[in-house]
JSON list of C-alpha atoms in Angstrom, two decimals:
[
{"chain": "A", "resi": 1293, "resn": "UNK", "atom": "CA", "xyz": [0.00, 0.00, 0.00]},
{"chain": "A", "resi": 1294, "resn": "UNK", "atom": "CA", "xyz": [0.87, 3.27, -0.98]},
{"chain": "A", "resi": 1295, "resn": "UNK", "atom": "CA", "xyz": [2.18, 5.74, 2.08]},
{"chain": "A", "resi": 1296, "resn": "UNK", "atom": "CA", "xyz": [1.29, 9.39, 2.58]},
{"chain": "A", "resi": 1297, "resn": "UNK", "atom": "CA", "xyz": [3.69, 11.06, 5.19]},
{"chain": "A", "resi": 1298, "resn": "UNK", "atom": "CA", "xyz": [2.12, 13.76, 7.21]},
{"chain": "A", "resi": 1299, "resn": "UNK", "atom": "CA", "xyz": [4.40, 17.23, 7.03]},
{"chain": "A", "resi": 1300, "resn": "UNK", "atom": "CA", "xyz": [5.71, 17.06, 10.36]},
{"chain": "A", "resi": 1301, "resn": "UNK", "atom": "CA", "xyz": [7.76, 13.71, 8.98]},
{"chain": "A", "resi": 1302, "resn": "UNK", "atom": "CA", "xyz": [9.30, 14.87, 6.12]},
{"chain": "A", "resi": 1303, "resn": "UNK", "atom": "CA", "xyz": [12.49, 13.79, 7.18]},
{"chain": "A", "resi": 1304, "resn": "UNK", "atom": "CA", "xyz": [11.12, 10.17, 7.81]},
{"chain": "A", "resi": 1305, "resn": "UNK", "atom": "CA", "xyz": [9.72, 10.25, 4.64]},
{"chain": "A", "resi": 1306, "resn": "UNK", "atom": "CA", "xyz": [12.53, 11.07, 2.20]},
{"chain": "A", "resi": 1307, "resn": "UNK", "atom": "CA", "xyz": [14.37, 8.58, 4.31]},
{"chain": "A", "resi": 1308, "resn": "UNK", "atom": "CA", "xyz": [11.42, 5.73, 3.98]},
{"chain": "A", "resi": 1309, "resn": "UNK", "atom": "CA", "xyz": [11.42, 6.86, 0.25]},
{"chain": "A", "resi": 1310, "resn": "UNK", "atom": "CA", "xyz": [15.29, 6.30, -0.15]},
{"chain": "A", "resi": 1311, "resn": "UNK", "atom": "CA", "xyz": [15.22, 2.54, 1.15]},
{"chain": "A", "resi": 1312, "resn": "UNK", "atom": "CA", "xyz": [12.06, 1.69, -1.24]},
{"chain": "A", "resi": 1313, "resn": "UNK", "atom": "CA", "xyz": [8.65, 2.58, 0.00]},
{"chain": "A", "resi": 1314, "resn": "UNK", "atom": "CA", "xyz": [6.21, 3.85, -2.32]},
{"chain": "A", "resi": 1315, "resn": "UNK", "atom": "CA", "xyz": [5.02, 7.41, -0.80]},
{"chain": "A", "resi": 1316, "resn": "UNK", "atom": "CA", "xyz": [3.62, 10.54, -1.53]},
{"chain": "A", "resi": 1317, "resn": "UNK", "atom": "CA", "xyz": [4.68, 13.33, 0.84]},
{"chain": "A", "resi": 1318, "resn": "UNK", "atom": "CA", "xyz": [1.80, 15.97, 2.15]},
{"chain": "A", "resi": 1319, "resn": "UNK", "atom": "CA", "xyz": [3.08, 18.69, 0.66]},
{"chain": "A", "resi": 1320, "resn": "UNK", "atom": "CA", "xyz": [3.65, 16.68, -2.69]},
{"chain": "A", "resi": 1321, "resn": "UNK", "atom": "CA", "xyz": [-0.97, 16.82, -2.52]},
{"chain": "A", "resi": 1322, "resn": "UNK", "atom": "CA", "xyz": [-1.03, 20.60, -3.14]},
{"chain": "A", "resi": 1323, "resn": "UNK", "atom": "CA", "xyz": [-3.29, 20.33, -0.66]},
{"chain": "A", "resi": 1324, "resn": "UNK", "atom": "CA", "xyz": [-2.64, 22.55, 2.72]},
{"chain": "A", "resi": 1325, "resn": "UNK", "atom": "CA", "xyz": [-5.80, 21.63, 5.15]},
{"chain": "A", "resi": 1326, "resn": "UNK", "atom": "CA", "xyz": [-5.56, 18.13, 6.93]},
{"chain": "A", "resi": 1327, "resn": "UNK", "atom": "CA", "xyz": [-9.67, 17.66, 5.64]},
{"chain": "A", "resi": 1328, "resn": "UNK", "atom": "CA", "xyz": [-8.46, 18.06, 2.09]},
{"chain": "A", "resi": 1329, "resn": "UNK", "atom": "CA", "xyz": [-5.31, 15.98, 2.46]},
{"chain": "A", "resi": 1330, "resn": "UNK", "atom": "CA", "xyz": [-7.45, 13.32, 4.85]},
{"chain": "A", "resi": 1331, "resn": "UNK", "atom": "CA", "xyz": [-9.96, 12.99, 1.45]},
{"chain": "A", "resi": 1332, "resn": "UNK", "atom": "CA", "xyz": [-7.07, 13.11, -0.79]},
{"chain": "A", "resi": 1333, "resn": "UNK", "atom": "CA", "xyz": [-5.81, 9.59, 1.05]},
{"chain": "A", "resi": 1334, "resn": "UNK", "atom": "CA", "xyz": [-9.40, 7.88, 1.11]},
{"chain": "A", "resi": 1335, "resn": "UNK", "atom": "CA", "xyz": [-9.59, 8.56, -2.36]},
{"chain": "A", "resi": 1336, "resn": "UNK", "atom": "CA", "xyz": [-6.31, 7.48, -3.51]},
{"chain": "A", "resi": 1337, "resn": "UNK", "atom": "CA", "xyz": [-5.92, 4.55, -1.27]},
{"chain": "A", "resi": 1338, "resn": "UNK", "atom": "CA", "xyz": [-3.21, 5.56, 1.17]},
{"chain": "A", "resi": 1339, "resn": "UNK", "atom": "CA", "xyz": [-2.09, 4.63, 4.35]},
{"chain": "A", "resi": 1340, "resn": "UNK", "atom": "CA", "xyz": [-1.44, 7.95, 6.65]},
{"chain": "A", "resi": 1341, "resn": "UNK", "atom": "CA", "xyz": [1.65, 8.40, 8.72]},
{"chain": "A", "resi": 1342, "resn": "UNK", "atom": "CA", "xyz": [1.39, 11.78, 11.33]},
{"chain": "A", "resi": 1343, "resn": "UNK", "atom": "CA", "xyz": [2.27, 13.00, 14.38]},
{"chain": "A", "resi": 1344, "resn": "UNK", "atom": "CA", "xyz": [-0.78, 15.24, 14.25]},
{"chain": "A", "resi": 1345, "resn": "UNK", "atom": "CA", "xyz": [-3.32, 14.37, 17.11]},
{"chain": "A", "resi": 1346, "resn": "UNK", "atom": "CA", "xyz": [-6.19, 16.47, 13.95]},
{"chain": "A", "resi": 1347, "resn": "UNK", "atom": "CA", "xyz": [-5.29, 14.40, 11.34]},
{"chain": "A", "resi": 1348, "resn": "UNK", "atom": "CA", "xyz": [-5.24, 10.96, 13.21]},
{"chain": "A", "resi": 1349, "resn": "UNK", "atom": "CA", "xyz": [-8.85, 11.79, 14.61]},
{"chain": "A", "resi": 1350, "resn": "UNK", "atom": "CA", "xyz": [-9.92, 12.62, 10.83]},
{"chain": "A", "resi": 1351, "resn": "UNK", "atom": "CA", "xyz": [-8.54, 9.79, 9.31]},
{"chain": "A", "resi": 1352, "resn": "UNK", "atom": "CA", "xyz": [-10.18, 7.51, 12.19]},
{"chain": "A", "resi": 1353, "resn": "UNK", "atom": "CA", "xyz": [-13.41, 9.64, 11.22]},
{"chain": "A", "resi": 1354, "resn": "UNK", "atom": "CA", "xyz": [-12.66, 9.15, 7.53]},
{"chain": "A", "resi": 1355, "resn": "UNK", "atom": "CA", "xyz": [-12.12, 5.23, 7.98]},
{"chain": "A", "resi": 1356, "resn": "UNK", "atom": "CA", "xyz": [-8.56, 6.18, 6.21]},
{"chain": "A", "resi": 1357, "resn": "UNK", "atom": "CA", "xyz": [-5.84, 3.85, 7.23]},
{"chain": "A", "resi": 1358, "resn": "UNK", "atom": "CA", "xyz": [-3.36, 5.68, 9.43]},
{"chain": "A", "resi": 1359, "resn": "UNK", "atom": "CA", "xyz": [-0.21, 5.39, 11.89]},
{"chain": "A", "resi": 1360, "resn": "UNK", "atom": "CA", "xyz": [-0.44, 8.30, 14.53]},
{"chain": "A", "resi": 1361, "resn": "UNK", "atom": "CA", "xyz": [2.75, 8.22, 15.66]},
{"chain": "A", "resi": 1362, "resn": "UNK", "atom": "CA", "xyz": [2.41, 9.68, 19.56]},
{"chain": "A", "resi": 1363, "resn": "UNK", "atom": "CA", "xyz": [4.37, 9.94, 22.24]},
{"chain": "A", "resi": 1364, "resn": "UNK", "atom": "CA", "xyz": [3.74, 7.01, 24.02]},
{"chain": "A", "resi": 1365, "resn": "UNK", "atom": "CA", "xyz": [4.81, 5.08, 20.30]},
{"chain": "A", "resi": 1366, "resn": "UNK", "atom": "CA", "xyz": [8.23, 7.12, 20.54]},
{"chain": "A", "resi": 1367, "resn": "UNK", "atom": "CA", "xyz": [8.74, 6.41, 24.05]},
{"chain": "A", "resi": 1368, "resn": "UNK", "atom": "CA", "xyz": [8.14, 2.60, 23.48]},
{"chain": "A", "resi": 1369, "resn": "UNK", "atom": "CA", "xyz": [10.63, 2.62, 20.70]},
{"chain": "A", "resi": 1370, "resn": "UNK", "atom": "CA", "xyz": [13.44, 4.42, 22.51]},
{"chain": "A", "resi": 1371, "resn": "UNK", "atom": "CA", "xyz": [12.79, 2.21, 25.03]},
{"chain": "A", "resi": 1372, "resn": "UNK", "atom": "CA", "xyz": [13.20, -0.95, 22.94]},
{"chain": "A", "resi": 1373, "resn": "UNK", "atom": "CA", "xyz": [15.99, 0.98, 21.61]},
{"chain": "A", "resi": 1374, "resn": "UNK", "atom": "CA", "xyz": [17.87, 1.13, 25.32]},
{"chain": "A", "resi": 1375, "resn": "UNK", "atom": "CA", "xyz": [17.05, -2.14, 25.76]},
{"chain": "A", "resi": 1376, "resn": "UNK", "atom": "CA", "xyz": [18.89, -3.16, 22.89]},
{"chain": "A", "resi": 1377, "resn": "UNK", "atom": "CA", "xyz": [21.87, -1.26, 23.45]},
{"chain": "A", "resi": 1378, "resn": "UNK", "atom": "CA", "xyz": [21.83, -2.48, 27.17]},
{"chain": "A", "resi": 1379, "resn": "UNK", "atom": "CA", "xyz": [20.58, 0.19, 28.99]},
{"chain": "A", "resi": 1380, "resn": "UNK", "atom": "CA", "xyz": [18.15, -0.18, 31.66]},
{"chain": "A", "resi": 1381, "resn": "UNK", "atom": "CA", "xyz": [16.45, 1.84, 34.43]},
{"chain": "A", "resi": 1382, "resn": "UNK", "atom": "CA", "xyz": [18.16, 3.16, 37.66]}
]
């Protein structure tokens, strides 16, 4: 399935786009207003990656396919992260 990165992951996204995955970026839409962009997914079959609480509620709403990456998701991964590296609580 084809990915649409939220703005506030553009980094992630030219980095997901340089190992492979198929993705539009947000600001690739010409769209500006998460309601527009939201539609522009449904529409076009995409799967939504955002930070943005708005647009994870709208695509929930929308029944668009979405990863609402929050900060309980990036504590869990730096977490694992530690974990990995051997690093564990006081």
């Amino acid at each position: 399935m084809k990915l649409l990165i939220d703005e506030q992951l553009l980094g992630c996204g030219l980095l997901l786009r340089s190992i492979g995955y198929d993705l539009l970026l947000a600001n690739e839409t010409g769209l500006q207003k998460d309601p527009a962009i939201v539609e522009y997914a449904k529409n076009n079959h995409l799967f939504v990656i955002t930070e943005d609480n708005g647009m994870a509620t709208l695509c929930k709403f929308r029944e668009v396919p979405y990863l609402h990456i929050d900060v309980s998701l990036k504590a869990k991964m730096i977490v694992r992260e530690l974990q990995q590296l051997g690093i564990t609580k006081s």
